[in-house]
Amino acid sequence: MKSGNGGTVIPPPPPPPAQGVGPADCVGGTADGYPCNAINLAKNIPLADFGAGSGNDIWGWTDPTDGTEYALMGLNNGTAFVRISDPQNPVIVGRLPTNTVAASWRDIKVYQNHAYIVADNAGAHGMQVFDLTRLRGVTNNTSFTADTIYTDIGSAHNVVINEASGFAYIVGASTCSGGLHMVDISTPTSPTFVACHSADGYTHDGQCVNYTGPDADYAGAEICFNANEDTLDIVDVSVKAATVSVSSSIYPNVEYTHQAWLDDTQRFLIVGDELDETRRGGNTRTLVFDVSNLDAPVLLYAHLGTTTASDHNAYIVGNKIYQSNYRAGLQVLEFTNLATDTLVQTASFDTVPDNDDPEHDGVWSNYPFFPSGTIVLSDTNKGLFVLTPE
């Protein structure tokens, strides 16, 4: 592991005004030409304003001192920080350049006011650690350096963080057979390797939590729910030196088990398969599992969406699922009880008006966790979208 100097270089001139569109209310099913339902366009910042060629992941940070909200936008050549507390007038605060080369895959998570950033197919990139409090008061599109570079990995596809335990789980790296590379981040700028969980092979993405769900056998344990390409794997990581593979589940017509997310009760888990629409046809499929028995998850049903778009990342807030469905954009599904298929699409914002084909460009991800209700999207070709639900 090596540390950066934590400083900044001489900033470039402020960026030109955003050349995208917005603000525009969703009226008659469109907002400045983008198909929509119950979601307004506050602003779109195009990739050109970031000096980037493509976009990828997105996450968010809310400053605990004053509630200022920031979008953390993944780019092929780095990460952009955008202040969005005034959604219609977002400010590009600055950028953290890639640690090595440009990469199509970048992933960002936040713990204790620090961003943790990995990149795939990017050589010896490592994991960048950046103190987000350095964004306070900055307005001039500063070029930042990382506070720390964690170098026990090179490239990695994703980083999963359990904020309750202070651990990061780097996945899809060349270490640990691509499985869980477990890092203690309780001291945010001093990440320390602890152990591997490699028994289940490559992990693409996941969610790790301090378990409070209905399975009494695992009360208080730290559990990871992993999307492992062709299986859903559940792992007890409470004891890092002696992790336990709890279960491995398959489902019909598996093509690429991409991502998984729990509901608030930790009884239900939604799973997205990124390639089933592309290879098998049909409408966007959302798999819903009952995981009340962690040793034996049960697939309850596969909900079919309104378009044929491929699904990517999805998150649950309350009784709403926020899905990033590439060419169909953001689709919001509401439910009354996940035990049965009560999912209904109640809101949407489509950044690719031309078609909903099952390709892999368009909306890569979304972040729906801001206290204000603002939602941010990352589009592979069109940059950052700042949205406000009606």
mmCIF file of C-alpha atoms in Angstrom, residues 26-384:
data_model
loop_
_atom_site.group_PDB
_atom_site.id
_atom_site.type_symbol
_atom_site.label_atom_id
_atom_site.label_comp_id
_atom_site.label_asym_id
_atom_site.label_seq_id
_atom_site.Cartn_x
_atom_site.Cartn_y
_atom_site.Cartn_z
ATOM 1 C CA CYS A 26 -42.196 15.519 -17.423
ATOM 2 C CA VAL A 27 -45.263 16.658 -19.370
ATOM 3 C CA GLY A 28 -47.265 14.427 -21.666
ATOM 4 C CA GLY A 29 -44.775 11.606 -21.241
ATOM 5 C CA THR A 30 -41.623 13.499 -22.244
ATOM 6 C CA ALA A 31 -39.042 15.858 -20.751
ATOM 7 C CA ASP A 32 -37.021 17.647 -23.440
ATOM 8 C CA GLY A 33 -37.511 14.651 -25.708
ATOM 9 C CA TYR A 34 -36.763 11.964 -23.124
ATOM 10 C CA PRO A 35 -39.649 9.552 -22.448
ATOM 11 C CA CYS A 36 -40.662 9.789 -18.787
ATOM 12 C CA ASN A 37 -43.308 9.088 -16.216
ATOM 13 C CA ALA A 38 -43.517 10.880 -12.854
ATOM 14 C CA ILE A 39 -39.854 11.932 -12.962
ATOM 15 C CA ASN A 40 -38.584 15.375 -14.006
ATOM 16 C CA LEU A 41 -35.248 16.183 -15.616
ATOM 17 C CA ALA A 42 -33.294 18.656 -13.510
ATOM 18 C CA LYS A 43 -30.110 18.574 -15.605
ATOM 19 C CA ASN A 44 -27.991 16.449 -17.896
ATOM 20 C CA ILE A 45 -24.224 17.014 -17.888
ATOM 21 C CA PRO A 46 -22.682 15.479 -21.016
ATOM 22 C CA LEU A 47 -19.440 13.534 -21.073
ATOM 23 C CA ALA A 48 -17.696 16.372 -22.902
ATOM 24 C CA ASP A 49 -18.037 18.556 -19.805
ATOM 25 C CA PHE A 50 -16.156 15.895 -17.858
ATOM 26 C CA GLY A 51 -13.503 15.473 -20.533
ATOM 27 C CA ALA A 52 -14.377 11.778 -20.782
ATOM 28 C CA GLY A 53 -15.205 9.301 -23.520
ATOM 29 C CA SER A 54 -17.699 7.114 -21.649
ATOM 30 C CA GLY A 55 -19.499 6.777 -18.346
ATOM 31 C CA ASN A 56 -19.950 3.822 -16.023
ATOM 32 C CA ASP A 57 -20.812 3.510 -12.328
ATOM 33 C CA ILE A 58 -22.324 6.126 -10.039
ATOM 34 C CA TRP A 59 -22.676 6.564 -6.292
ATOM 35 C CA GLY A 60 -23.470 9.444 -3.945
ATOM 36 C CA TRP A 61 -22.324 11.231 -0.814
ATOM 37 C CA THR A 62 -24.198 13.530 1.544
ATOM 38 C CA ASP A 63 -21.992 15.836 3.606
ATOM 39 C CA PRO A 64 -22.993 15.192 7.230
ATOM 40 C CA THR A 65 -22.140 18.749 8.287
ATOM 41 C CA ASP A 66 -24.684 20.569 6.119
ATOM 42 C CA GLY A 67 -26.556 18.011 3.986
ATOM 43 C CA THR A 68 -24.881 19.020 0.718
ATOM 44 C CA GLU A 69 -25.341 16.235 -1.826
ATOM 45 C CA TYR A 70 -22.753 15.068 -4.345
ATOM 46 C CA ALA A 71 -22.878 12.672 -7.281
ATOM 47 C CA LEU A 72 -19.755 10.549 -7.738
ATOM 48 C CA MET A 73 -19.706 9.775 -11.463
ATOM 49 C CA GLY A 74 -17.522 7.012 -12.849
ATOM 50 C CA LEU A 75 -15.812 7.797 -16.154
ATOM 51 C CA ASN A 76 -13.503 5.847 -18.420
ATOM 52 C CA ASN A 77 -10.629 8.115 -17.364
ATOM 53 C CA GLY A 78 -11.471 8.803 -13.729
ATOM 54 C CA THR A 79 -14.168 9.861 -11.304
ATOM 55 C CA ALA A 80 -16.044 13.173 -11.297
ATOM 56 C CA PHE A 81 -17.482 14.887 -8.221
ATOM 57 C CA VAL A 82 -20.624 16.954 -8.833
ATOM 58 C CA ARG A 83 -22.440 19.071 -6.238
ATOM 59 C CA ILE A 84 -26.164 18.593 -6.820
ATOM 60 C CA SER A 85 -27.870 20.263 -3.852
ATOM 61 C CA ASP A 86 -29.437 22.601 -6.417
ATOM 62 C CA PRO A 87 -30.420 19.850 -8.879
ATOM 63 C CA GLN A 88 -31.111 22.255 -11.740
ATOM 64 C CA ASN A 89 -27.708 23.902 -11.359
ATOM 65 C CA PRO A 90 -25.182 21.154 -10.616
ATOM 66 C CA VAL A 91 -21.548 22.154 -10.158
ATOM 67 C CA ILE A 92 -18.623 20.051 -11.340
ATOM 68 C CA VAL A 93 -16.395 20.314 -8.284
ATOM 69 C CA GLY A 94 -13.520 18.280 -9.658
ATOM 70 C CA ARG A 95 -12.129 14.999 -10.888
ATOM 71 C CA LEU A 96 -9.926 12.216 -9.610
ATOM 72 C CA PRO A 97 -8.052 10.835 -12.645
ATOM 73 C CA THR A 98 -7.628 7.103 -13.123
ATOM 74 C CA ASN A 99 -4.586 5.729 -11.346
ATOM 75 C CA THR A 100 -3.379 3.957 -14.504
ATOM 76 C CA VAL A 101 -5.150 3.800 -17.849
ATOM 77 C CA ALA A 102 -8.640 4.448 -19.141
ATOM 78 C CA ALA A 103 -11.088 1.638 -18.406
ATOM 79 C CA SER A 104 -14.686 0.906 -19.328
ATOM 80 C CA TRP A 105 -15.408 -0.460 -15.837
ATOM 81 C CA ARG A 106 -15.084 1.604 -12.682
ATOM 82 C CA ASP A 107 -16.891 1.120 -9.384
ATOM 83 C CA ILE A 108 -17.357 3.508 -6.461
ATOM 84 C CA LYS A 109 -18.597 3.095 -2.900
ATOM 85 C CA VAL A 110 -18.465 5.344 0.185
ATOM 86 C CA TYR A 111 -17.536 4.741 3.822
ATOM 87 C CA GLN A 112 -17.040 7.346 6.554
ATOM 88 C CA ASN A 113 -16.891 10.285 4.102
ATOM 89 C CA HIS A 114 -14.318 8.529 1.901
ATOM 90 C CA ALA A 115 -14.785 7.208 -1.633
ATOM 91 C CA TYR A 116 -13.308 3.823 -2.567
ATOM 92 C CA ILE A 117 -12.745 3.347 -6.284
ATOM 93 C CA VAL A 118 -11.637 0.330 -8.319
ATOM 94 C CA ALA A 119 -11.291 -0.201 -12.065
ATOM 95 C CA ASP A 120 -11.340 -3.348 -14.181
ATOM 96 C CA ASN A 121 -8.935 -4.164 -16.999
ATOM 97 C CA ALA A 122 -6.828 -1.228 -15.813
ATOM 98 C CA GLY A 123 -3.495 -2.814 -14.944
ATOM 99 C CA ALA A 124 -2.076 -2.030 -11.498
ATOM 100 C CA HIS A 125 -4.814 0.467 -10.669
ATOM 101 C CA GLY A 126 -5.370 -0.613 -7.075
ATOM 102 C CA MET A 127 -8.141 0.894 -4.981
ATOM 103 C CA GLN A 128 -8.162 4.677 -4.763
ATOM 104 C CA VAL A 129 -9.233 6.194 -1.449
ATOM 105 C CA PHE A 130 -10.396 9.815 -1.514
ATOM 106 C CA ASP A 131 -11.462 12.006 1.408
ATOM 107 C CA LEU A 132 -14.722 13.545 0.235
ATOM 108 C CA THR A 133 -14.592 16.340 2.809
ATOM 109 C CA ARG A 134 -11.961 17.916 0.545
ATOM 110 C CA LEU A 135 -14.833 18.839 -1.789
ATOM 111 C CA ARG A 136 -16.199 21.413 0.653
ATOM 112 C CA GLY A 137 -16.083 24.914 -0.775
ATOM 113 C CA VAL A 138 -14.463 23.864 -4.062
ATOM 114 C CA THR A 139 -16.077 25.276 -7.216
ATOM 115 C CA ASN A 140 -13.376 25.343 -9.892
ATOM 116 C CA ASN A 141 -13.263 21.808 -11.344
ATOM 117 C CA THR A 142 -10.135 20.873 -9.426
ATOM 118 C CA SER A 143 -7.993 17.921 -10.450
ATOM 119 C CA PHE A 144 -7.463 15.925 -7.267
ATOM 120 C CA THR A 145 -5.064 13.201 -6.194
ATOM 121 C CA ALA A 146 -6.010 10.224 -4.050
ATOM 122 C CA ASP A 147 -5.321 10.243 -0.330
ATOM 123 C CA THR A 148 -4.276 6.603 -0.483
ATOM 124 C CA ILE A 149 -3.824 3.894 -3.094
ATOM 125 C CA TYR A 150 -4.403 0.356 -1.833
ATOM 126 C CA THR A 151 -2.088 -1.789 -3.938
ATOM 127 C CA ASP A 152 -2.751 -5.330 -2.725
ATOM 128 C CA ILE A 153 -4.949 -5.685 -5.813
ATOM 129 C CA GLY A 154 -4.395 -4.447 -9.357
ATOM 130 C CA SER A 155 -7.583 -4.358 -11.399
ATOM 131 C CA ALA A 156 -10.947 -5.296 -9.896
ATOM 132 C CA HIS A 157 -14.492 -5.285 -11.177
ATOM 133 C CA ASN A 158 -16.303 -4.078 -8.095
ATOM 134 C CA VAL A 159 -16.029 -3.054 -4.480
ATOM 135 C CA VAL A 160 -18.736 -3.906 -1.948
ATOM 136 C CA ILE A 161 -18.745 -2.085 1.399
ATOM 137 C CA ASN A 162 -20.557 -2.984 4.595
ATOM 138 C CA GLU A 163 -20.693 0.356 6.371
ATOM 139 C CA ALA A 164 -21.871 -1.317 9.580
ATOM 140 C CA SER A 165 -18.753 -3.478 9.898
ATOM 141 C CA GLY A 166 -16.103 -1.250 8.335
ATOM 142 C CA PHE A 167 -15.081 -3.823 5.741
ATOM 143 C CA ALA A 168 -14.663 -3.550 1.993
ATOM 144 C CA TYR A 169 -15.016 -6.625 -0.186
ATOM 145 C CA ILE A 170 -13.174 -6.231 -3.470
ATOM 146 C CA VAL A 171 -14.504 -8.654 -6.084
ATOM 147 C CA GLY A 172 -13.559 -9.695 -9.579
ATOM 148 C CA ALA A 173 -9.864 -9.083 -8.936
ATOM 149 C CA SER A 174 -6.896 -11.252 -9.856
ATOM 150 C CA THR A 175 -6.488 -12.137 -6.171
ATOM 151 C CA CYS A 176 -8.626 -14.553 -4.140
ATOM 152 C CA SER A 177 -9.640 -16.390 -7.338
ATOM 153 C CA GLY A 178 -11.813 -13.392 -8.134
ATOM 154 C CA GLY A 179 -13.809 -13.907 -4.940
ATOM 155 C CA LEU A 180 -14.027 -11.788 -1.802
ATOM 156 C CA HIS A 181 -10.808 -9.872 -1.123
ATOM 157 C CA MET A 182 -11.573 -8.642 2.386
ATOM 158 C CA VAL A 183 -10.143 -5.315 3.528
ATOM 159 C CA ASP A 184 -10.433 -3.616 6.909
ATOM 160 C CA ILE A 185 -11.279 0.043 6.221
ATOM 161 C CA SER A 186 -12.227 0.997 9.777
ATOM 162 C CA THR A 187 -9.401 3.525 9.530
ATOM 163 C CA PRO A 188 -10.507 4.918 6.161
ATOM 164 C CA THR A 189 -7.123 5.970 4.762
ATOM 165 C CA SER A 190 -5.299 2.871 6.017
ATOM 166 C CA PRO A 191 -7.019 -0.060 4.295
ATOM 167 C CA THR A 192 -5.555 -3.382 5.412
ATOM 168 C CA PHE A 193 -5.906 -6.788 3.774
ATOM 169 C CA VAL A 194 -7.413 -9.366 6.118
ATOM 170 C CA ALA A 195 -8.334 -12.543 4.207
ATOM 171 C CA CYS A 196 -9.799 -14.127 1.071
ATOM 172 C CA HIS A 197 -12.986 -16.009 0.443
ATOM 173 C CA SER A 198 -12.236 -17.878 -2.759
ATOM 174 C CA ALA A 199 -14.179 -21.130 -2.328
ATOM 175 C CA ASP A 200 -17.010 -20.013 -4.609
ATOM 176 C CA GLY A 201 -14.827 -18.630 -7.394
ATOM 177 C CA TYR A 202 -15.419 -15.349 -9.212
ATOM 178 C CA THR A 203 -17.833 -12.849 -7.690
ATOM 179 C CA HIS A 204 -19.180 -10.118 -9.958
ATOM 180 C CA ASP A 205 -21.061 -8.014 -7.406
ATOM 181 C CA GLY A 206 -22.823 -8.390 -4.100
ATOM 182 C CA GLN A 207 -24.219 -6.899 -0.936
ATOM 183 C CA CYS A 208 -22.743 -7.515 2.522
ATOM 184 C CA VAL A 209 -24.729 -6.723 5.664
ATOM 185 C CA ASN A 210 -24.833 -7.226 9.393
ATOM 186 C CA TYR A 211 -27.692 -9.690 9.331
ATOM 187 C CA THR A 212 -30.969 -8.786 11.054
ATOM 188 C CA GLY A 213 -33.248 -10.955 8.925
ATOM 189 C CA PRO A 214 -35.613 -13.793 9.868
ATOM 190 C CA ASP A 215 -33.127 -16.694 9.892
ATOM 191 C CA ALA A 216 -32.331 -17.030 13.607
ATOM 192 C CA ASP A 217 -29.373 -19.307 12.878
ATOM 193 C CA TYR A 218 -27.464 -16.299 11.537
ATOM 194 C CA ALA A 219 -28.673 -13.529 13.844
ATOM 195 C CA GLY A 220 -25.933 -10.925 14.185
ATOM 196 C CA ALA A 221 -23.665 -12.559 11.609
ATOM 197 C CA GLU A 222 -22.058 -10.662 8.747
ATOM 198 C CA ILE A 223 -23.481 -12.117 5.542
ATOM 199 C CA CYS A 224 -22.603 -11.490 1.895
ATOM 200 C CA PHE A 225 -25.086 -12.106 -0.918
ATOM 201 C CA ASN A 226 -22.968 -12.621 -4.029
ATOM 202 C CA ALA A 227 -23.774 -12.621 -7.739
ATOM 203 C CA ASN A 228 -21.317 -15.211 -9.045
ATOM 204 C CA GLU A 229 -21.974 -15.263 -12.815
ATOM 205 C CA ASP A 230 -24.095 -18.438 -12.817
ATOM 206 C CA THR A 231 -25.163 -18.775 -9.172
ATOM 207 C CA LEU A 232 -26.408 -16.777 -6.210
ATOM 208 C CA ASP A 233 -24.017 -17.494 -3.346
ATOM 209 C CA ILE A 234 -24.498 -16.641 0.322
ATOM 210 C CA VAL A 235 -21.414 -16.474 2.550
ATOM 211 C CA ASP A 236 -20.965 -15.987 6.290
ATOM 212 C CA VAL A 237 -17.954 -13.682 6.625
ATOM 213 C CA SER A 238 -18.253 -13.042 10.356
ATOM 214 C CA VAL A 239 -14.884 -14.693 10.977
ATOM 215 C CA LYS A 240 -12.662 -13.486 8.162
ATOM 216 C CA ALA A 241 -10.101 -16.257 8.580
ATOM 217 C CA ALA A 242 -12.818 -18.920 8.535
ATOM 218 C CA THR A 243 -15.573 -17.827 6.166
ATOM 219 C CA VAL A 244 -18.402 -20.271 5.501
ATOM 220 C CA SER A 245 -20.185 -20.904 2.195
ATOM 221 C CA VAL A 246 -23.800 -21.036 3.361
ATOM 222 C CA SER A 247 -25.607 -21.832 0.103
ATOM 223 C CA SER A 248 -25.364 -21.689 -3.676
ATOM 224 C CA SER A 249 -28.533 -21.318 -5.745
ATOM 225 C CA ILE A 250 -29.321 -21.567 -9.421
ATOM 226 C CA TYR A 251 -32.405 -20.500 -11.341
ATOM 227 C CA PRO A 252 -33.959 -21.281 -14.748
ATOM 228 C CA ASN A 253 -32.440 -19.807 -17.905
ATOM 229 C CA VAL A 254 -29.374 -18.429 -16.171
ATOM 230 C CA GLU A 255 -27.031 -16.479 -18.439
ATOM 231 C CA TYR A 256 -25.088 -14.070 -16.209
ATOM 232 C CA THR A 257 -25.948 -13.561 -12.541
ATOM 233 C CA HIS A 258 -24.989 -9.919 -12.282
ATOM 234 C CA GLN A 259 -26.222 -8.214 -9.103
ATOM 235 C CA ALA A 260 -28.333 -8.778 -5.992
ATOM 236 C CA TRP A 261 -29.976 -6.504 -3.421
ATOM 237 C CA LEU A 262 -31.979 -7.088 -0.226
ATOM 238 C CA ASP A 263 -35.221 -5.457 0.799
ATOM 239 C CA ASP A 264 -35.413 -3.692 4.162
ATOM 240 C CA THR A 265 -36.624 -6.825 5.979
ATOM 241 C CA GLN A 266 -33.725 -8.931 4.642
ATOM 242 C CA ARG A 267 -36.280 -11.614 3.817
ATOM 243 C CA PHE A 268 -36.359 -10.972 0.089
ATOM 244 C CA LEU A 269 -33.563 -10.577 -2.436
ATOM 245 C CA ILE A 270 -33.865 -9.276 -5.981
ATOM 246 C CA VAL A 271 -31.417 -10.647 -8.543
ATOM 247 C CA GLY A 272 -30.620 -9.346 -12.016
ATOM 248 C CA ASP A 273 -29.295 -11.488 -14.870
ATOM 249 C CA GLU A 274 -27.562 -9.158 -17.316
ATOM 250 C CA LEU A 275 -27.508 -11.388 -20.394
ATOM 251 C CA ASP A 276 -30.765 -13.353 -20.377
ATOM 252 C CA GLU A 277 -32.644 -10.778 -22.450
ATOM 253 C CA THR A 278 -29.761 -10.538 -24.929
ATOM 254 C CA ARG A 279 -29.320 -14.284 -25.409
ATOM 255 C CA ARG A 280 -32.835 -15.602 -24.855
ATOM 256 C CA GLY A 281 -35.122 -12.713 -25.737
ATOM 257 C CA GLY A 282 -38.170 -11.691 -23.765
ATOM 258 C CA ASN A 283 -38.801 -8.731 -21.510
ATOM 259 C CA THR A 284 -36.593 -7.488 -18.679
ATOM 260 C CA ARG A 285 -36.546 -10.160 -15.979
ATOM 261 C CA THR A 286 -36.325 -9.455 -12.241
ATOM 262 C CA LEU A 287 -35.813 -12.556 -10.081
ATOM 263 C CA VAL A 288 -37.229 -12.443 -6.556
ATOM 264 C CA PHE A 289 -35.903 -14.884 -3.944
ATOM 265 C CA ASP A 290 -37.157 -15.674 -0.467
ATOM 266 C CA VAL A 291 -33.968 -15.829 1.614
ATOM 267 C CA SER A 292 -35.631 -16.275 5.011
ATOM 268 C CA ASN A 293 -33.713 -19.564 5.203
ATOM 269 C CA LEU A 294 -30.175 -18.631 4.183
ATOM 270 C CA ASP A 295 -29.262 -22.295 3.802
ATOM 271 C CA ALA A 296 -31.962 -22.824 1.179
ATOM 272 C CA PRO A 297 -33.106 -19.717 -0.745
ATOM 273 C CA VAL A 298 -36.267 -20.163 -2.811
ATOM 274 C CA LEU A 299 -36.952 -18.480 -6.148
ATOM 275 C CA LEU A 300 -40.476 -17.115 -5.772
ATOM 276 C CA TYR A 301 -41.030 -15.721 -9.258
ATOM 277 C CA ALA A 302 -39.542 -13.877 -12.196
ATOM 278 C CA HIS A 303 -41.218 -10.541 -12.823
ATOM 279 C CA LEU A 304 -41.240 -9.431 -16.470
ATOM 280 C CA GLY A 305 -40.924 -5.735 -17.222
ATOM 281 C CA THR A 306 -42.491 -3.541 -19.877
ATOM 282 C CA THR A 307 -39.584 -3.579 -22.360
ATOM 283 C CA THR A 308 -36.978 -5.941 -23.808
ATOM 284 C CA ALA A 309 -34.026 -3.982 -22.384
ATOM 285 C CA SER A 310 -31.174 -5.670 -20.540
ATOM 286 C CA ASP A 311 -31.052 -5.027 -16.806
ATOM 287 C CA HIS A 312 -27.937 -3.875 -14.986
ATOM 288 C CA ASN A 313 -27.974 -2.471 -11.418
ATOM 289 C CA ALA A 314 -31.021 -2.282 -9.137
ATOM 290 C CA TYR A 315 -31.524 -0.964 -5.600
ATOM 291 C CA ILE A 316 -34.410 -1.019 -3.131
ATOM 292 C CA VAL A 317 -35.576 1.968 -1.087
ATOM 293 C CA GLY A 318 -38.662 1.263 1.002
ATOM 294 C CA ASN A 319 -41.242 -0.332 -1.285
ATOM 295 C CA LYS A 320 -39.603 0.784 -4.537
ATOM 296 C CA ILE A 321 -37.057 -0.917 -6.766
ATOM 297 C CA TYR A 322 -34.910 1.470 -8.808
ATOM 298 C CA GLN A 323 -33.670 -0.404 -11.867
ATOM 299 C CA SER A 324 -30.984 0.733 -14.295
ATOM 300 C CA ASN A 325 -32.089 -1.014 -17.452
ATOM 301 C CA TYR A 326 -29.598 0.230 -20.042
ATOM 302 C CA ARG A 327 -31.557 1.402 -23.130
ATOM 303 C CA ALA A 328 -34.848 1.574 -21.214
ATOM 304 C CA GLY A 329 -33.232 3.903 -18.682
ATOM 305 C CA LEU A 330 -34.416 4.128 -15.091
ATOM 306 C CA GLN A 331 -37.515 2.103 -14.278
ATOM 307 C CA VAL A 332 -39.113 2.281 -10.834
ATOM 308 C CA LEU A 333 -41.179 -0.672 -9.632
ATOM 309 C CA GLU A 334 -43.403 -0.451 -6.560
ATOM 310 C CA PHE A 335 -44.545 -3.417 -4.496
ATOM 311 C CA THR A 336 -46.923 -4.100 -1.629
ATOM 312 C CA ASN A 337 -45.559 -7.531 -0.695
ATOM 313 C CA LEU A 338 -42.591 -9.162 -2.399
ATOM 314 C CA ALA A 339 -43.882 -12.610 -1.449
ATOM 315 C CA THR A 340 -46.116 -12.413 -4.519
ATOM 316 C CA ASP A 341 -45.641 -10.597 -7.801
ATOM 317 C CA THR A 342 -47.215 -7.251 -6.967
ATOM 318 C CA LEU A 343 -44.538 -5.283 -8.833
ATOM 319 C CA VAL A 344 -45.933 -2.382 -10.842
ATOM 320 C CA GLN A 345 -43.890 0.146 -12.809
ATOM 321 C CA THR A 346 -44.916 3.564 -11.495
ATOM 322 C CA ALA A 347 -42.144 5.858 -12.736
ATOM 323 C CA SER A 348 -39.461 5.938 -15.407
ATOM 324 C CA PHE A 349 -36.931 8.056 -17.260
ATOM 325 C CA ASP A 350 -35.513 6.787 -20.557
ATOM 326 C CA THR A 351 -32.200 8.263 -21.743
ATOM 327 C CA VAL A 352 -32.258 6.303 -25.031
ATOM 328 C CA PRO A 353 -35.520 7.310 -26.728
ATOM 329 C CA ASP A 354 -34.805 5.495 -29.990
ATOM 330 C CA ASN A 355 -35.253 1.917 -28.760
ATOM 331 C CA ASP A 356 -35.259 -0.468 -25.802
ATOM 332 C CA ASP A 357 -33.126 -3.150 -27.436
ATOM 333 C CA PRO A 358 -31.268 -5.592 -25.131
ATOM 334 C CA GLU A 359 -27.869 -3.991 -25.640
ATOM 335 C CA HIS A 360 -25.384 -2.784 -23.037
ATOM 336 C CA ASP A 361 -25.287 0.973 -23.408
ATOM 337 C CA GLY A 362 -27.506 3.614 -21.872
ATOM 338 C CA VAL A 363 -28.143 3.824 -18.132
ATOM 339 C CA TRP A 364 -25.394 1.912 -16.324
ATOM 340 C CA SER A 365 -26.483 2.659 -12.765
ATOM 341 C CA ASN A 366 -28.478 4.904 -10.471
ATOM 342 C CA TYR A 367 -28.193 6.219 -6.928
ATOM 343 C CA PRO A 368 -31.592 6.654 -5.213
ATOM 344 C CA PHE A 369 -30.443 7.094 -1.598
ATOM 345 C CA PHE A 370 -30.169 10.893 -1.246
ATOM 346 C CA PRO A 371 -32.253 12.290 1.645
ATOM 347 C CA SER A 372 -33.687 14.929 -0.706
ATOM 348 C CA GLY A 373 -35.158 12.302 -3.034
ATOM 349 C CA THR A 374 -32.986 13.439 -5.948
ATOM 350 C CA ILE A 375 -31.902 10.544 -8.183
ATOM 351 C CA VAL A 376 -28.753 10.503 -10.294
ATOM 352 C CA LEU A 377 -28.107 8.284 -13.308
ATOM 353 C CA SER A 378 -24.916 7.457 -15.169
ATOM 354 C CA ASP A 379 -25.323 6.967 -18.911
ATOM 355 C CA THR A 380 -22.526 5.302 -20.861
ATOM 356 C CA ASN A 381 -22.837 7.770 -23.735
ATOM 357 C CA LYS A 382 -24.656 10.829 -22.390
ATOM 358 C CA GLY A 383 -23.087 11.447 -19.005
ATOM 359 C CA LEU A 384 -24.811 12.418 -15.768
#
